[in-house]
XYZ file of C-alpha atoms in Angstrom:
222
model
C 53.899 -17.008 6.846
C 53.130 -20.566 6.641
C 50.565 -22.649 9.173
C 51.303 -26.325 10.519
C 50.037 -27.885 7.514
C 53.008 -25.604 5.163
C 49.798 -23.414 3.426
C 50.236 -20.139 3.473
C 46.966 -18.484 4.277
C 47.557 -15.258 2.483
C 48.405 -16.852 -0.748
C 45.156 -18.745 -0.343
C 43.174 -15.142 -0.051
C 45.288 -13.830 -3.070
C 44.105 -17.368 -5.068
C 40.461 -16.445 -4.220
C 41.235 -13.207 -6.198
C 43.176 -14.804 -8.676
C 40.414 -17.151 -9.417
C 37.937 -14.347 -10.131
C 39.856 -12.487 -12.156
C 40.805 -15.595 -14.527
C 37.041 -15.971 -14.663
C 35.858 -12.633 -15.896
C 34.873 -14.347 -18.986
C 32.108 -16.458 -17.330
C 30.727 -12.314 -16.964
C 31.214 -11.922 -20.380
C 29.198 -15.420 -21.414
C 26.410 -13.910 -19.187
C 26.582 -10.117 -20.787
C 26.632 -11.911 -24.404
C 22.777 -12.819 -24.581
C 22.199 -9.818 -23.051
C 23.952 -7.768 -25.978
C 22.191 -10.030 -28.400
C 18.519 -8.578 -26.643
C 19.559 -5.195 -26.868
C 20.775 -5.266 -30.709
C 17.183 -7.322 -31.613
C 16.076 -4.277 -29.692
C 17.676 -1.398 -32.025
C 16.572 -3.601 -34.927
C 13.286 -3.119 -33.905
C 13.537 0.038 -33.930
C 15.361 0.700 -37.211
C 12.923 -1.131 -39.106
C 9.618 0.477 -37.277
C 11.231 3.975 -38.542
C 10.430 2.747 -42.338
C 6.600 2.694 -41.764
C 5.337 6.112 -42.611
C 2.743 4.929 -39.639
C 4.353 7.680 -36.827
C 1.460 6.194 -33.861
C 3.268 2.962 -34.442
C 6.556 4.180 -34.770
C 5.730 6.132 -31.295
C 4.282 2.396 -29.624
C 7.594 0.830 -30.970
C 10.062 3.152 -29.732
C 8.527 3.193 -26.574
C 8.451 -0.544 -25.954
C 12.168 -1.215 -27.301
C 13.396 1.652 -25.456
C 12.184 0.326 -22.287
C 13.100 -3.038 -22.928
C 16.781 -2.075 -23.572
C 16.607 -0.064 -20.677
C 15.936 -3.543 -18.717
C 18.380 -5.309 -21.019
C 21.041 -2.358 -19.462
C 19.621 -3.113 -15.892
C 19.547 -6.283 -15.653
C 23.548 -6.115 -17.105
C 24.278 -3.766 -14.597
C 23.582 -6.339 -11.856
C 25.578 -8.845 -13.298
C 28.764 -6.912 -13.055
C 27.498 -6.004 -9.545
C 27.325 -9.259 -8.597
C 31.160 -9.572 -9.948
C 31.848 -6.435 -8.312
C 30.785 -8.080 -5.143
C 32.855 -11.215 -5.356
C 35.957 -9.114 -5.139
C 34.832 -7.124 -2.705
C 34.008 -10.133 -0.240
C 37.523 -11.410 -1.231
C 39.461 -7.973 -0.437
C 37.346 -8.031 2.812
C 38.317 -11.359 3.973
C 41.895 -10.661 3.138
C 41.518 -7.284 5.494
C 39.911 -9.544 8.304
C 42.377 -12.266 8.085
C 45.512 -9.726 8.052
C 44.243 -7.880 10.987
C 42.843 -10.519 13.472
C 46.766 -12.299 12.619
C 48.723 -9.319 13.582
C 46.558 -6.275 15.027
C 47.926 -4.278 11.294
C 45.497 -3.693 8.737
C 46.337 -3.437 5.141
C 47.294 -0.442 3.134
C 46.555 -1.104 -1.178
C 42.530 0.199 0.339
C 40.667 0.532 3.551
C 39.165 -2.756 3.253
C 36.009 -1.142 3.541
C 33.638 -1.647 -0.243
C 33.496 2.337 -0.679
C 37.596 2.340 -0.365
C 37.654 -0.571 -2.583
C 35.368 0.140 -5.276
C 37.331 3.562 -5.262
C 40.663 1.942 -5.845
C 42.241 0.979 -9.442
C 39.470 1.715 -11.789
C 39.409 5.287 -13.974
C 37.158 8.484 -12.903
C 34.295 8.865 -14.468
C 35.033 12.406 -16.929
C 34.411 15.345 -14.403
C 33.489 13.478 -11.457
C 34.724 11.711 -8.489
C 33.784 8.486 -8.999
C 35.228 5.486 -10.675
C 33.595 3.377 -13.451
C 33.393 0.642 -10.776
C 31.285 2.949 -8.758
C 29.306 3.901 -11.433
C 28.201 0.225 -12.313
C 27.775 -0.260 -8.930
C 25.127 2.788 -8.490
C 23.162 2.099 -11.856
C 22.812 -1.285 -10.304
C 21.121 -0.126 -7.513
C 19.004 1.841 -9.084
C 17.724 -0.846 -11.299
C 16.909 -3.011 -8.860
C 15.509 -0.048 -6.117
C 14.457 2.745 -8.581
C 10.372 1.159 -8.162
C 11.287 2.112 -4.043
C 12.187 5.689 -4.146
C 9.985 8.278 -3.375
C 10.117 11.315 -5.542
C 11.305 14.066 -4.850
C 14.844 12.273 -4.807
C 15.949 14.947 -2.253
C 13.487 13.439 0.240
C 15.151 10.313 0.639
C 17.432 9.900 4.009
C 18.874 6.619 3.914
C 22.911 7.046 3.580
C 23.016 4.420 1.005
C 19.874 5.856 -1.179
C 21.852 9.191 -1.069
C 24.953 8.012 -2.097
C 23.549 5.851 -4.921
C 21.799 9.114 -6.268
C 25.019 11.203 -5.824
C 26.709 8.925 -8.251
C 23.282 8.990 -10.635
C 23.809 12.303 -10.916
C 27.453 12.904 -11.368
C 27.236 10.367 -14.631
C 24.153 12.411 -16.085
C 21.471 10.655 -14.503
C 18.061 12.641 -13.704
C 15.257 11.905 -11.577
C 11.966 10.937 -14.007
C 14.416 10.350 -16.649
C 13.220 7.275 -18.456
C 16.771 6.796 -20.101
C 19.167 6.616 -17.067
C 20.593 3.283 -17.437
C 21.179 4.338 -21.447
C 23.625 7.240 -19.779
C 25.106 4.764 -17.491
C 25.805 2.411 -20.439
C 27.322 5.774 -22.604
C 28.860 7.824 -19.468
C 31.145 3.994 -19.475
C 31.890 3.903 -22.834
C 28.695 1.608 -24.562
C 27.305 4.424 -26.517
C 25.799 1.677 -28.708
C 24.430 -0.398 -25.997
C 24.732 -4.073 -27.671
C 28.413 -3.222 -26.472
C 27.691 -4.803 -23.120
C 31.420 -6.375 -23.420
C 32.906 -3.135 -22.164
C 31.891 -3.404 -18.960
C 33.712 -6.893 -19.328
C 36.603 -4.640 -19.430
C 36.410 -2.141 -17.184
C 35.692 -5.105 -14.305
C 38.339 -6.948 -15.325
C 40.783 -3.939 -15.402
C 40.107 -3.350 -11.897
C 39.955 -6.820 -10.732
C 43.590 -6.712 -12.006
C 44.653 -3.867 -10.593
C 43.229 -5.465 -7.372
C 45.388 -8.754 -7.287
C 48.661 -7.065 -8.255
C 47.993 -4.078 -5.667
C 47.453 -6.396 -3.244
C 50.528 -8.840 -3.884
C 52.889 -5.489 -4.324
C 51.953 -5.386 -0.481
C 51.853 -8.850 0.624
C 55.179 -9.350 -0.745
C 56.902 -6.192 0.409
C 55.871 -7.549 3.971
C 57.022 -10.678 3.393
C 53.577 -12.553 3.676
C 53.674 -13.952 0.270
């Protein structure tokens, strides 16, 4: 399918996509510093151990704790921002494909549950994908300050959903270490090892593009 001016408006979707996935690095320049914190962090914390002073080694492993916890936030929303990207991309694609011919697209619903669901692994005895994990310990970064406590008490579909996830990677409520089990629960045991979730993003943008071009190109469009 080609318009008036010979551009074919799918392939221009599937170049928005293409783009994003060719520039996962510029993530991976933003995780970088981020790592750097979070090792000065564990430094910290190494060398407080050698004073036999245990009040200061308690201050001190409180403070760095926190402050990688942050660090591990505030990385989590990066990705989510990523995460986003390609989710407004796979949307438009859905929206163009369906206002054209009345037939929606197949690879995912087009909806950002069915695509941050599609092409990235399970999370070890759940039934969510790494994607979805990110996605959750994002939110809960930036709304964890909102929730009322109990958890249980909160209604709002998203809230719920968010905490479903928490909880299926090993996340408690009052747990001052959640976003250190997000960071394990996807592989970054360490926590410096921020590049990982490089990976895992880029994995599943790729799985994305070529899902998506399978179909395009099986109908023809590309």
């Amino acid at each position: 399918m080609k318009t008036n001016d010979g551009v074919n408006p799918y392939a221009l979707h599937m170049l928005r996509i293409e783009s994003l996935y060719r520039n996962s690095e510029a993530v991976d320049r933003a995780l970088a510093p981020i790592g750097d914190a979070i090792a000065s962090c564990a430094q910290n914390l190494e060398e407080a151990e050698i004073t036999a002073d245990s009040a200061y080694i308690d201050v001190v492993i409180d403070s760095e704790t926190e402050m990688i916890e942050t660090h591990l936030g505030t990385a989590f929303v990066v990705c989510q921002t990523y995460v986003t990207s390609i989710v407004s991309s796979v949307m438009a694609l859905h929206k163009f494909r369906k206002k054209e011919t009345g037939v929606d697209l197949l690879t995912t619903k087009g909806n950002k549950v069915s695509i941050i669901s599609f092409g990235s692994h399970f999370i070890k005895g759940s039934c969510y994908t790494e994607i979805q994990t990110i996605d959750a310990f994002a939110n809960y970064f930036k709304h964890r300050d909102e929730w009322q406590q109990p958890w249980s008490t909160l209604s709002r579909p998203a809230q719920r959903h968010t905490i479903q996830v928490l909880l299926a990677a090993g996340g408690e409520e009052g747990s001052t270490g959640n976003l250190r089990t997000g960071a394990e629960v996807l592989g970054n045991s360490e926590y410096k090892n921020v590049h990982v979730f490089t990976a895992i993003l880029t994995n599943w943008c790729n799985n994305i593009r070529c899902s998506y071009d399978s179909e395009l190109r099986s109908d023809s469009l590309l």
